[in-house]
Coordinates of C-alpha atoms in Angstrom, one line a residue:
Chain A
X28 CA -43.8 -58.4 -33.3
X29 CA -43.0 -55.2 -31.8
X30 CA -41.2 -54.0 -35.1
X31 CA -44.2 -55.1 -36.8
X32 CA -46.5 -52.6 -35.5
X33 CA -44.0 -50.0 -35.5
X34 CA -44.3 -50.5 -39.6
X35 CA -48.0 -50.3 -39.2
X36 CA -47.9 -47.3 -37.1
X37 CA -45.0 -46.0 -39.1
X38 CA -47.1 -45.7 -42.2
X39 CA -50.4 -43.9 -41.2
X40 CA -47.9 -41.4 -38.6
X41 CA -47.9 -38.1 -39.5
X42 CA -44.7 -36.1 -40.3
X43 CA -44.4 -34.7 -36.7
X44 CA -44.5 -37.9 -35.5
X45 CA -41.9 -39.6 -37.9
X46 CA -39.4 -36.5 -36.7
X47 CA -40.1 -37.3 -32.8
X48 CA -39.6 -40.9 -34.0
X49 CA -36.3 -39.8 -35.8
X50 CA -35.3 -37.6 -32.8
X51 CA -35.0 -40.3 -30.7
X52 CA -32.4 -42.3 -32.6
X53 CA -33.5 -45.5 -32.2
X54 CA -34.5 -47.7 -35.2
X55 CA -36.1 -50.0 -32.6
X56 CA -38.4 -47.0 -30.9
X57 CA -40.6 -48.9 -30.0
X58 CA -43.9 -48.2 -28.1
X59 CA -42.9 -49.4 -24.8
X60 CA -39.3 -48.5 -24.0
X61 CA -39.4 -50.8 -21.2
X62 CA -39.1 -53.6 -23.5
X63 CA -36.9 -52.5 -25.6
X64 CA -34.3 -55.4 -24.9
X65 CA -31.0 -53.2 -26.8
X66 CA -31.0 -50.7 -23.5
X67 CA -31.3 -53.4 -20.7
X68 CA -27.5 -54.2 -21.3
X69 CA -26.6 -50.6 -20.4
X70 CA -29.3 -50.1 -17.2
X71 CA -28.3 -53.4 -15.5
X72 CA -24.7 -52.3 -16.8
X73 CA -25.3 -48.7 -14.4
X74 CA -27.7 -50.6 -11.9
X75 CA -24.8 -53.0 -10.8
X76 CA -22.3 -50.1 -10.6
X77 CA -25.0 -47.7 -8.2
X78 CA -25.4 -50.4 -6.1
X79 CA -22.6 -51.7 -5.9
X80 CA -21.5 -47.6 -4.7
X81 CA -24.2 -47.5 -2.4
X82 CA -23.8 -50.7 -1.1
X83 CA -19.9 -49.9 -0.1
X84 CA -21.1 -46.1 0.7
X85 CA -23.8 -47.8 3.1
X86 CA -21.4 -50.9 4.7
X87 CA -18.4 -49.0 5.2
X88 CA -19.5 -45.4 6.0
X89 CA -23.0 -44.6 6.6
X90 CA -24.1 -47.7 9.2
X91 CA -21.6 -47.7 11.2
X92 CA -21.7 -43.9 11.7
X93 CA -25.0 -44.2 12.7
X94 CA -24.8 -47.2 14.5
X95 CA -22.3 -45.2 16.9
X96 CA -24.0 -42.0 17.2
X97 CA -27.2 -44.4 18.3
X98 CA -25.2 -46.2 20.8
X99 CA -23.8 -43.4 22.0
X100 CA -27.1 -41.2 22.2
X101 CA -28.2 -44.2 24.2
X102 CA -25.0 -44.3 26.6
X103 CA -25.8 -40.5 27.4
X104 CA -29.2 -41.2 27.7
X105 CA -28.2 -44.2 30.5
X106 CA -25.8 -41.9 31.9
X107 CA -28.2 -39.0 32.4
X108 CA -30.8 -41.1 33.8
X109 CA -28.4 -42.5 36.4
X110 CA -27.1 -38.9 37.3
X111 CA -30.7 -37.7 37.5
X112 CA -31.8 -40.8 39.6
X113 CA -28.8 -40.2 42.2
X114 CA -29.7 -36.8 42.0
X115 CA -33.0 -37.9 43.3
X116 CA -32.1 -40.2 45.2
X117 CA -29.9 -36.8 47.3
X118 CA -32.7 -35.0 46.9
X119 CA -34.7 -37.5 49.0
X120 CA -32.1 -37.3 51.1
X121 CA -32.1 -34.0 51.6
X122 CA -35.3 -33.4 52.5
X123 CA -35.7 -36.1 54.9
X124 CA -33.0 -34.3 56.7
X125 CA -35.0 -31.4 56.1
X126 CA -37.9 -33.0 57.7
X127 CA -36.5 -34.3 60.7
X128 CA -34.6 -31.0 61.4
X129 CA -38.1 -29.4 61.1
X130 CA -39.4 -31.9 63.7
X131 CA -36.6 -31.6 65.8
X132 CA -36.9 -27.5 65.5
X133 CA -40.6 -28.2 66.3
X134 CA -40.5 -30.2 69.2
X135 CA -37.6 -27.8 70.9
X136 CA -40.0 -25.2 70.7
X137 CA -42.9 -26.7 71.9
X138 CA -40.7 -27.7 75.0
X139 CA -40.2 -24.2 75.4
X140 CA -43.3 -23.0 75.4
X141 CA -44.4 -25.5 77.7
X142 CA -41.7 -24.4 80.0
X143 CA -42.8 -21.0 79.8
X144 CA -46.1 -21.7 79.8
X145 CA -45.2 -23.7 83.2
X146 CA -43.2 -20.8 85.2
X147 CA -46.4 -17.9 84.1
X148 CA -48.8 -19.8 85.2
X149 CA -47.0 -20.7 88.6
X150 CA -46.0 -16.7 88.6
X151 CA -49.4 -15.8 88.2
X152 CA -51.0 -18.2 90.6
X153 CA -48.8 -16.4 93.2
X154 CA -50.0 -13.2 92.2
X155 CA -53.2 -14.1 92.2
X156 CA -53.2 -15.4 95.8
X157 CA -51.3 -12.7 96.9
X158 CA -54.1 -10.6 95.7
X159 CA -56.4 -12.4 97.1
X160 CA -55.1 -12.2 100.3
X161 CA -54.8 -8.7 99.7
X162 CA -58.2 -8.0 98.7
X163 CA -59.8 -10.5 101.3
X164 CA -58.2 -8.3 103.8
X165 CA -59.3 -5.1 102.3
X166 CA -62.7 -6.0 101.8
X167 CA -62.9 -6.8 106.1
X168 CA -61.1 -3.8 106.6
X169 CA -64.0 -2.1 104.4
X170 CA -66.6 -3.8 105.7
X171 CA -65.6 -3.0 109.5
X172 CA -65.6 0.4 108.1
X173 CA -69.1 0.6 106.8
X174 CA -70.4 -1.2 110.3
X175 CA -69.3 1.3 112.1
X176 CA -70.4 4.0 109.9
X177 CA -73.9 2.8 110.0
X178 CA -74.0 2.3 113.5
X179 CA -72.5 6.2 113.7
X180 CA -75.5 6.8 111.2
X181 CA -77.8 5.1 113.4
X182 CA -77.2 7.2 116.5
X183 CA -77.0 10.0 114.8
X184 CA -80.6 9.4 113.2
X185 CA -82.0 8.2 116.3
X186 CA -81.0 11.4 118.5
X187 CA -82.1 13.3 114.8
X188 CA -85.4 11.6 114.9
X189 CA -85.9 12.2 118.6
X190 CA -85.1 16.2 118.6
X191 CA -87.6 16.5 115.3
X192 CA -90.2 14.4 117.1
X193 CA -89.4 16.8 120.5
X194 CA -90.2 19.8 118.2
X195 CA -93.1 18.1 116.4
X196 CA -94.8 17.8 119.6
X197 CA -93.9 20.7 121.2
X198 CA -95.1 22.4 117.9
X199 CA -98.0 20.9 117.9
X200 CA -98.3 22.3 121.7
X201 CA -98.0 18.6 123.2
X202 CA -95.6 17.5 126.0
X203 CA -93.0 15.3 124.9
X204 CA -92.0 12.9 127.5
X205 CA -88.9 12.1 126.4
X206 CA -88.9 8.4 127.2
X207 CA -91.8 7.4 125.3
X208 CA -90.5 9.4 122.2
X209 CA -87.0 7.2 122.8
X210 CA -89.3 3.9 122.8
X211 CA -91.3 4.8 120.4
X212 CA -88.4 5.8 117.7
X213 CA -86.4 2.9 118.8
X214 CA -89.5 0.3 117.9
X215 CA -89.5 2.7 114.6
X216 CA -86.0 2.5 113.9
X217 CA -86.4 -1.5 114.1
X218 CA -89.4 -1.6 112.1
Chain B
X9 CA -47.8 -45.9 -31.0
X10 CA -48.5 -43.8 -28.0
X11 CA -49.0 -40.6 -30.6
X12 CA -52.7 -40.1 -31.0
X13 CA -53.0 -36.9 -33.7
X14 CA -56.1 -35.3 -33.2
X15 CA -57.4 -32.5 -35.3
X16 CA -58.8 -30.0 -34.0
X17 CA -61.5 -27.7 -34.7
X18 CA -59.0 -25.0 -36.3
X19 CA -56.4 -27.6 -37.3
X20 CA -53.9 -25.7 -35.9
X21 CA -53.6 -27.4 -32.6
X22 CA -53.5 -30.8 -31.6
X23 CA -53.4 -32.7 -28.3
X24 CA -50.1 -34.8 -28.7
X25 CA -50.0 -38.2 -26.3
X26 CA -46.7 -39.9 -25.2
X27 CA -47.3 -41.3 -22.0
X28 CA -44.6 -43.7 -22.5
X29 CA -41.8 -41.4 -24.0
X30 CA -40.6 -40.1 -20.7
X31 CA -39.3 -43.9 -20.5
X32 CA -36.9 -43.4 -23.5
X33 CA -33.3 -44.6 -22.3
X34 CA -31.4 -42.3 -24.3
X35 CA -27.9 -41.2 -24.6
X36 CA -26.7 -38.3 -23.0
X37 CA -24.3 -37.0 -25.4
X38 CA -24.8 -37.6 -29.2
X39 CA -27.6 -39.4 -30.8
X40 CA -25.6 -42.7 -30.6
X41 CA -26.7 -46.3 -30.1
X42 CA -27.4 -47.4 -26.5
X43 CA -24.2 -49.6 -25.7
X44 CA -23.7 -51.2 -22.2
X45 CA -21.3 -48.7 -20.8
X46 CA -22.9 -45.7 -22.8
X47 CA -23.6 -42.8 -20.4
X48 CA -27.6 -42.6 -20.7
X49 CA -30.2 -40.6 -18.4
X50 CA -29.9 -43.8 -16.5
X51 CA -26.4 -43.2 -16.0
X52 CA -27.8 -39.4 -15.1
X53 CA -30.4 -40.0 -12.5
X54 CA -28.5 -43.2 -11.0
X55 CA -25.6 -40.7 -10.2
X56 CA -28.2 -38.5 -9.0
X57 CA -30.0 -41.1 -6.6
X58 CA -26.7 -42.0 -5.5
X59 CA -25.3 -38.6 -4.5
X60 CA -28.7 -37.8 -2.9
X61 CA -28.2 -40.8 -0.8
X62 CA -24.2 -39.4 -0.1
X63 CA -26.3 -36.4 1.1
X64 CA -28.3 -37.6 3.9
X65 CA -26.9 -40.7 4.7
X66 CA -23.2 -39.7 4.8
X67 CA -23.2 -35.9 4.7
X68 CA -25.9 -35.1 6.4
X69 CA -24.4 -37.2 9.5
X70 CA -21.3 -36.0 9.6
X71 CA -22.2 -33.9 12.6
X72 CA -22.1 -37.0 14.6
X73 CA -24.4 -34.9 17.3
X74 CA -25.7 -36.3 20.1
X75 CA -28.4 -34.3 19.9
X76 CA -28.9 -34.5 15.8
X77 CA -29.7 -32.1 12.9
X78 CA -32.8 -32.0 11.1
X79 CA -31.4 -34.1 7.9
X80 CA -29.4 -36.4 10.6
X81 CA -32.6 -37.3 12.2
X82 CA -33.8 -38.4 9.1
X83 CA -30.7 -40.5 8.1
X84 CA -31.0 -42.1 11.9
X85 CA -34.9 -42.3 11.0
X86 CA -34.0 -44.6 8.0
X87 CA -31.7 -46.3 9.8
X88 CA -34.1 -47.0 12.6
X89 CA -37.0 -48.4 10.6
X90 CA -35.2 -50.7 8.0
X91 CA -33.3 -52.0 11.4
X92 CA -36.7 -52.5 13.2
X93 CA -38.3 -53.7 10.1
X94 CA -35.5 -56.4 9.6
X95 CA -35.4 -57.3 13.0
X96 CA -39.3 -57.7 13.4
X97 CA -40.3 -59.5 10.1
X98 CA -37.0 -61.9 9.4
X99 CA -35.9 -61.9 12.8
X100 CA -31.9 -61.2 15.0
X101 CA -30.1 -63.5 12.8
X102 CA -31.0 -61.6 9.7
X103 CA -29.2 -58.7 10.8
X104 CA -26.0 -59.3 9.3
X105 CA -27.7 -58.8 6.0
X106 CA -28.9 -55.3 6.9
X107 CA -26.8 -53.4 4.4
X108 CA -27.7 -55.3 1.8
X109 CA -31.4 -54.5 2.4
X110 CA -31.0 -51.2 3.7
X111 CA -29.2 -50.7 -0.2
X112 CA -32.2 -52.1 -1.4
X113 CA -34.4 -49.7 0.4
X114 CA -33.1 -46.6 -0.2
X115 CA -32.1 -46.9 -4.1
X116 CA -35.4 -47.4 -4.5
X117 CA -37.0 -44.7 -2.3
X118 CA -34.3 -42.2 -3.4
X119 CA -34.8 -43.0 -7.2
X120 CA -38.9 -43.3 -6.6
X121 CA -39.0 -39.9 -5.1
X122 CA -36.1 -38.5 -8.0
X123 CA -38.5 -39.8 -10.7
X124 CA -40.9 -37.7 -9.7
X125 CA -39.3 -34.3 -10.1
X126 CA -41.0 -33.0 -13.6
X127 CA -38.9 -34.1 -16.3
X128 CA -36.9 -36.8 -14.8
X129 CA -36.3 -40.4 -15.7
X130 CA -37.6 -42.6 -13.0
X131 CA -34.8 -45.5 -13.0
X132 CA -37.2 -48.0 -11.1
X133 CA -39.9 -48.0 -14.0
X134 CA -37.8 -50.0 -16.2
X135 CA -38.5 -54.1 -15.7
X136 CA -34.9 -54.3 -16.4
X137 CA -33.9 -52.6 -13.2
X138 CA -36.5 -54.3 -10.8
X139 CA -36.2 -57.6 -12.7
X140 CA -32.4 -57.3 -11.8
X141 CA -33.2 -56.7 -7.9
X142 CA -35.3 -58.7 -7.5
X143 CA -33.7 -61.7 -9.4
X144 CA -30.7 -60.6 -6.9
X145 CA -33.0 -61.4 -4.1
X146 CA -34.4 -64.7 -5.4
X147 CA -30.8 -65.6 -6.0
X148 CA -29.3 -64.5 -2.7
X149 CA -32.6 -66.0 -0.4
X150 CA -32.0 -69.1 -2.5
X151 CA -28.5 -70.0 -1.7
X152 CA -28.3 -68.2 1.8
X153 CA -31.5 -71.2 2.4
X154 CA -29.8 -74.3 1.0
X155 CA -26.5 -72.9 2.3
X156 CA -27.9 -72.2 6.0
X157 CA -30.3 -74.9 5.9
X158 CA -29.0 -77.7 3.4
X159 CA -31.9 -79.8 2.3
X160 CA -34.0 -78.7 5.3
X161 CA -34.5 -75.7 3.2
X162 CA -36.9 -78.2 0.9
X163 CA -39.2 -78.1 4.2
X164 CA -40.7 -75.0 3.1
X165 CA -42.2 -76.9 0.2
X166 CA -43.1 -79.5 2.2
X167 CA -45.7 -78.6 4.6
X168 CA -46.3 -80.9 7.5
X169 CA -49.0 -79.6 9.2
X170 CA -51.4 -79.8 6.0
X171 CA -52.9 -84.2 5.7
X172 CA -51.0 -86.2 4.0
X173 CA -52.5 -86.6 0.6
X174 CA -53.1 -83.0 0.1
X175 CA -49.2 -82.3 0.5
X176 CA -48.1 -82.9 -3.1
X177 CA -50.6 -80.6 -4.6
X178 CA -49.5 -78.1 -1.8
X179 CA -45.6 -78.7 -2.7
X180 CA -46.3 -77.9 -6.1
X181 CA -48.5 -74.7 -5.6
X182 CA -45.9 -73.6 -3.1
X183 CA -43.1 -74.3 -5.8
X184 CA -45.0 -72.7 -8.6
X185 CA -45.4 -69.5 -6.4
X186 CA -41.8 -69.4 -4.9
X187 CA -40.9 -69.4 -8.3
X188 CA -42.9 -66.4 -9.4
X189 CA -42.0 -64.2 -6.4
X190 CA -39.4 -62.3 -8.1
X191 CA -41.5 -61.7 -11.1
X192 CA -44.3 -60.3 -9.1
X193 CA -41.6 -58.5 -7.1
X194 CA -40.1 -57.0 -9.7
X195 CA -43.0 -56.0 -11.8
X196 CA -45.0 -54.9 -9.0
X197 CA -42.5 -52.1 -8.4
X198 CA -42.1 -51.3 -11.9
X199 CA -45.8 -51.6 -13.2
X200 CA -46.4 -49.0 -10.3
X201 CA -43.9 -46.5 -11.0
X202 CA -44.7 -47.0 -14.9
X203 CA -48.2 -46.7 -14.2
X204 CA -48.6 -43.2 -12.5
X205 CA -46.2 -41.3 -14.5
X206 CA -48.0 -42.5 -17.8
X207 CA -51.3 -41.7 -15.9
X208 CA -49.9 -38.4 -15.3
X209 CA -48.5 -37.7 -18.8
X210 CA -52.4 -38.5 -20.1
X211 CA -53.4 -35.9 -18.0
X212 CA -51.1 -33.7 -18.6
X213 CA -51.8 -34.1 -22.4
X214 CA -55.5 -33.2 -21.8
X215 CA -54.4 -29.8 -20.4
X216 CA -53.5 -27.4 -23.0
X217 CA -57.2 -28.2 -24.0
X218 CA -58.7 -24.7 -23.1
X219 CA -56.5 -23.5 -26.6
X220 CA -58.3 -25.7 -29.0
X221 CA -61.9 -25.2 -28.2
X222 CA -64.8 -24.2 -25.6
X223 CA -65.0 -27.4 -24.3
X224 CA -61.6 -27.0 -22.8
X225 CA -62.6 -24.5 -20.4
X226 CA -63.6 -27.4 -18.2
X227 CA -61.3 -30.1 -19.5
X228 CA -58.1 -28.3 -18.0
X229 CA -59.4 -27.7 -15.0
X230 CA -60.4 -30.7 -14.8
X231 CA -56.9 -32.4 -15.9
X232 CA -54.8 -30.0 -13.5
X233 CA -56.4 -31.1 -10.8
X234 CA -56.2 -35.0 -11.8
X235 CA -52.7 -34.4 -12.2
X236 CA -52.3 -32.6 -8.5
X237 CA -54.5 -35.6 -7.2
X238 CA -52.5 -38.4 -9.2
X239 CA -49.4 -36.6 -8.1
X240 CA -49.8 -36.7 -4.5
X241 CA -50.7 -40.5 -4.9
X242 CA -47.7 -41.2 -6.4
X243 CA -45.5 -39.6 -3.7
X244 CA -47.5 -41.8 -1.4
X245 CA -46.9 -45.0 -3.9
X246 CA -43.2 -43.9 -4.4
X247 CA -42.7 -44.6 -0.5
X248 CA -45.1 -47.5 -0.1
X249 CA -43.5 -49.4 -3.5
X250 CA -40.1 -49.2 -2.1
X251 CA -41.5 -50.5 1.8
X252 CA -43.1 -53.3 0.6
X253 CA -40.2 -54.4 -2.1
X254 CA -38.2 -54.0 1.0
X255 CA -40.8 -55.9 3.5
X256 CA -40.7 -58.9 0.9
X257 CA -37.6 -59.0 0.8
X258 CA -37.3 -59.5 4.6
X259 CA -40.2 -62.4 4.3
X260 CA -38.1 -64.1 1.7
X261 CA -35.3 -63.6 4.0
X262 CA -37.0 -65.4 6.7
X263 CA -37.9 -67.9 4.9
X264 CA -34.7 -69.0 4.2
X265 CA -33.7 -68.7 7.4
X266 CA -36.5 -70.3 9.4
X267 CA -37.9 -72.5 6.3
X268 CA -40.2 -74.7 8.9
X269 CA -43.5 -72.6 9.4
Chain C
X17 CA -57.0 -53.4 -43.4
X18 CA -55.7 -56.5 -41.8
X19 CA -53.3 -54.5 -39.4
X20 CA -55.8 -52.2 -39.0
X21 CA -58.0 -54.6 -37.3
X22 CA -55.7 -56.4 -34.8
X23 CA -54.6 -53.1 -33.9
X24 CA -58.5 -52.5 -32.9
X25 CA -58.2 -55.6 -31.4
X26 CA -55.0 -55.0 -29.1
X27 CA -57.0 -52.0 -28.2
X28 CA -60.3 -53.6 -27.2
X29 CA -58.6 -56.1 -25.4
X30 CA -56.5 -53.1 -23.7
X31 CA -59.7 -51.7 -22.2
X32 CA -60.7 -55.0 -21.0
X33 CA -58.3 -55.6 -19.2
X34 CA -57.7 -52.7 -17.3
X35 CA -61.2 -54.3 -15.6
X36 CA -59.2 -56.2 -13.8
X37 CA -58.0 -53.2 -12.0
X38 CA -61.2 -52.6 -10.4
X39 CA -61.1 -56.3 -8.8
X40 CA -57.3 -54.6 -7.3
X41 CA -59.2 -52.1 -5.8
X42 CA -61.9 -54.2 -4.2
X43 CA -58.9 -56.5 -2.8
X44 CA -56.5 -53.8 -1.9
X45 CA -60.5 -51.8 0.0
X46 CA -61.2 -55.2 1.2
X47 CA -57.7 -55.7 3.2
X48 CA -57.8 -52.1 4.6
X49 CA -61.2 -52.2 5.4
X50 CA -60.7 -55.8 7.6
X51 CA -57.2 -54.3 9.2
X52 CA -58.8 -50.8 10.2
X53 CA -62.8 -53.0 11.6
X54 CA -60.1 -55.3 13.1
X55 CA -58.0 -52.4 14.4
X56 CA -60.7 -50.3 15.7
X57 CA -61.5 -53.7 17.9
X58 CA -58.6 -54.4 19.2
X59 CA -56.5 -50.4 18.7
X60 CA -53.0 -52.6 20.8
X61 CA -52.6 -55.0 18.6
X62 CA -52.8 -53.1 15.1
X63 CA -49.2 -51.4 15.6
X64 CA -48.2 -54.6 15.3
X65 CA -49.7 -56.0 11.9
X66 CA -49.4 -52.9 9.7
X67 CA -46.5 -54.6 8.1
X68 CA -48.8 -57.5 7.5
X69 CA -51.3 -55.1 6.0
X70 CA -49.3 -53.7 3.5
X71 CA -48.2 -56.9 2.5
X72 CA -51.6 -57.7 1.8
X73 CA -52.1 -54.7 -0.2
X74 CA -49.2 -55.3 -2.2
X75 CA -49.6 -58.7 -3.4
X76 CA -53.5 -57.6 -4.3
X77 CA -52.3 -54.8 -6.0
X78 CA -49.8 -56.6 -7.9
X79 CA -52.8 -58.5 -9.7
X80 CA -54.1 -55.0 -10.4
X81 CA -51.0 -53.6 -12.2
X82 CA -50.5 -57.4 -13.8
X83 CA -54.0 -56.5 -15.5
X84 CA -52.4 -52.7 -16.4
X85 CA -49.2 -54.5 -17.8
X86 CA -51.6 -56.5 -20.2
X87 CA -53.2 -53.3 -21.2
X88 CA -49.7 -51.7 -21.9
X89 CA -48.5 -55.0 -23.7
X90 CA -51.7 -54.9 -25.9
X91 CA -51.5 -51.1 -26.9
X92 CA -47.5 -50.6 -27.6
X93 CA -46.3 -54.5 -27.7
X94 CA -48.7 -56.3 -29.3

């Protein structure tokens, strides 16, 4: 059927067309070289032989190659991870240690400054009595001071305040009779 | 024929169609009949599909790094989702038959992606060469059931959870289809790898449009970009074609090695 | 004349059936579409069924490029 319409075909083709048909060789160039059943000897002929290569290529090289270089990626991997998960697990470690240290460090000090705290504020309870005392003392001493100066004062105002009142009276051309001028000032000085 | 001679305006030019000629199977040397063992552009671009695969698969990982190359990572990609993919769909006893898949796999991928270098001859567009794998597969899933399974492999005809009186029709629409799996195999891959190219070379016969006449001014715009468009969709087919011929192949494998559904 | 007119025929037929590609592309739309509304539902489980997905798409495409086989047949076979 096929060589039928090649005929056909054959007579209205053109020249260019009957060289292209020439050019490829074949008196059976037919339209659909997929069917052309003289070359399917030779293509399953070089099919077998490429497969048969790759297969061998594939079985006996290439898979197993890969198939190690897989499992051995994947035993690094496993190995990695369990050498980074001791490393963690040291790390942990570590810094517990770290931590309690820390605590320990922390507690010391806070002993310390207990202690310290402790022995100032005994030291300066002392001083502060002592002071106290001190100062209780002074201010008596003081204040004993000051009565006396203002009972000096006192006289010293009175026998002031009875001389000007003298001279105011004898100014004012009075006679001063010098104990009422003394009662007198002294009811004065208590008012 | 695929030539269609049109005249054109000036008759000087003409838009010449061969979608299918890039399908020739011709010798390589000499204008010679094609013999079995003659060296054809099969010969060519199996050599070629099989030294590209040398290259990543066995060059490329030569390193053996633990911490891999750019073209190892690919090889150890491949590896990974065949392995995955055989291990999922057919199951952990089908993985003594990884190679054999794994060949499968990346013939096809490596002469899919070949063919579609310009001016190369794409192996896996010939029925002859899918027709072959996939016959191998029919073949292989066939004995590898009755030999694994004896007569229990007839189960998968035989479906017991469907009533009783519907199972004969069902035993004979399951035969009819088992039956047809490795034409539909093989011809899906084929017809898809036949079909873009050709699409392409229609396209590409519309291009040199612009020097016959006015109208060509948008034709070969028009046809380049069709061709860029059709082109990327066939690197995307290339990789699908040869991951579904492979993903069948693993159901057919499980079938023969689980028949009971 | 007469080879003339089954060659018109062969092409006729040709174009008809590469309708039958369009009913590939409604399966192969209809399987994505259901995987990606199913997908978009239920995002954990999708991983695992794009295998089934594209096994889907290949047997409906299959019918498609059966239909573009019987085109090819018709024009250079035929």
């Amino acid at each position: 059927m096929a060589s039928e319409t090649h005929e056909a075909t054959e007579i209205a083709a053109d020249a260019a067309h009957g060289a292209a048909d020439a050019a490829h060789g074949g008196a059976e160039a037919v339209g659909m070289p997929q069917l052309d059943l003289t070359t399917f000897s030779n293509q399953i002929f070089w099919l077998a032989v490429t497969l048969v290569v790759i297969y061998f290529v594939l079985s006996r090289i290439a898979l197993p190659r890969i198939a190690a270089v897989l499992a051995e990626r994947q035993g690094t991997i496993t190995n990695d991870l369990a050498a980074a998960e001791d490393l963690k697990a040291k790390a942990v470690e570590a810094e517990e240690a770290y931590n309690k240290a820390l605590a320990d460090a922390r507690a010391e000090a806070q002993n310390i400054i207990a202690q310290a705290k402790a022995d100032m504020k005994a030291d300066l309870d002392d001083a502060i009595a002592k002071a106290d005392a001190e100062i209780g003392a002074k201010a008596a001493e003081g204040e004993k001071k000051i009565a006396e100066i203002r009972a000096n004062a006192m006289e010293s105002v009175k026998v002031v305040a009875k001389d000007t009142a003298k001279e105011i009276i004898a100014a004012m051309g009075g006679k001063a009779d010098a104990k009422t001028v003394t009662a007198a000032i002294t009811a004065r000085m208590k008012g | 024929m695929a030539t269609e001679a049109h005249g054109a305006e000036g008759g000087a030019l003409e838009l010449v169609f061969h979608p299918m000629d890039q399908f020739i199977v011709k010798p390589l040397f000499g204008d010679g009949q094609v013999g079995m063992f003659t060296i054809t552009n099969v010969t060519l671009w199996m050599g070629l599909t099989i030294l590209a695969i040398v290259g990543l698969l066995v060059l490329g990982t030569s390193g053996r790094a633990t911490i891999p190359s750019r073209i190892q990572s690919i090889a150890e990609l491949a590896y990974g989702f065949i392995r995955k993919m055989v291990e999922d769909v057919a199951g952990k006893d089908a993985l003594p038959y990884f190679p054999y898949i794994m060949t499968l796999f990346i013939f096809i991928v490596f002469a899919n992606f070949l063919g579609l270098l310009p001016m190369a001859f794409t192996t896996t567009s010939h029925i002859a060469v899918t027709a072959v794998m996939a016959m191998m597969v029919f073949l292989t899933v066939t004995i590898l059931g009755f030999v694994k399974n004896g007569a229990g492999f007839l189960s998968l005809f035989w479906i017991s959870a469907a009533p009783l009186p519907l199972r004969p029709i069902l035993a004979l629409i399951e035969i009819i289809s088992y039956f047809v799996r490795p034409v539909s195999h093989s011809i899906r891959l084929a017809g898809n790898m036949m079909a873009g190219h050709a699409v392409i070379k229609v396209f590409a016969a519309f291009a040199p449009m612009i020097l016959i006449g006015w109208i060509g001014v948008i034709v070969t715009p028009l046809s380049i970009i069709a061709i860029t468009a059709i082109y990327a969709l066939e690197v995307l087919v290339a990789f699908i074609q040869a991951y579904v011929f492979t993903i069948l192949t693993c159901v057919y494998l499980k079938d023969a090695l689980h028949p009971h559904h | 004349m007469e080879g003339d007119v089954v060659q018109m025929g062969a092409y006729i037929g040709a174009g008809l059936a590469c309708t039958g590609m369009g009913g590939a592309a409604v399966g192969v739309g209809h399987v994505v579409g259901n995987f990606l509304s199913g997908a978009l539902r239920n995002p954990s489980a999708a991983g695992g069924q794009t295998a089934t997905m594209f096994i889907g798409i290949a047997f409906s495409e299959a019918l498609g490029i059966f239909s573009f086989l019987v085109a090819l047949l018709l024009m250079f076979a035929v």
